[in-house]
Amino acid sequence: MPPEFAPLVYHKLDGLTVNLSPGAPVRFLRVTLTITTPNQAVITAVDKHMPMLRNDILSLLAAQEYAALNTPEGKDTLRESLRQTLVRLLVRASEPSDIRDVLFNELIMQ
């Protein structure tokens, strides 16, 4: 009997805008993210702990370098870093943390 797979739930997060790590000229990054999970309880936990999650996501985004993000590999690395950060924070809060992916709905660098 094949294993049963729960359908993924998509949950869009509010947009975030940060200054990228120091350098001239000033660079900005704006992202809108969607997380995917098979567990609705993860969505509830994300909403409940959004101030903590948003704080750490902003810190992670602000530490990025424009040149690295301007490559497909850099974007993939950032997506995985965001996923790991969210999972780590949810585990620390003793919440369900099965986040399968973080997707970019919007990624604008200027």
PDB file of C-alpha atoms in Angstrom, residues 44 48 55 71 77 102 108:
ATOM      1  CA  THR A  44      -1.623  28.564  12.814  1.00  0.00           C
ATOM      2  CA  LYS A  48       0.708  33.136  16.158  1.00  0.00           C
ATOM      3  CA  ASN A  55      12.088  39.942  13.135  1.00  0.00           C
ATOM      4  CA  THR A  71      22.106  34.668  -9.282  1.00  0.00           C
ATOM      5  CA  THR A  77      20.273  29.503  -1.052  1.00  0.00           C
ATOM      6  CA  VAL A 102       9.562  28.855   0.956  1.00  0.00           C
ATOM      7  CA  ILE A 108      12.698  42.957  -6.254  1.00  0.00           C
TER       8      ILE A 108
END
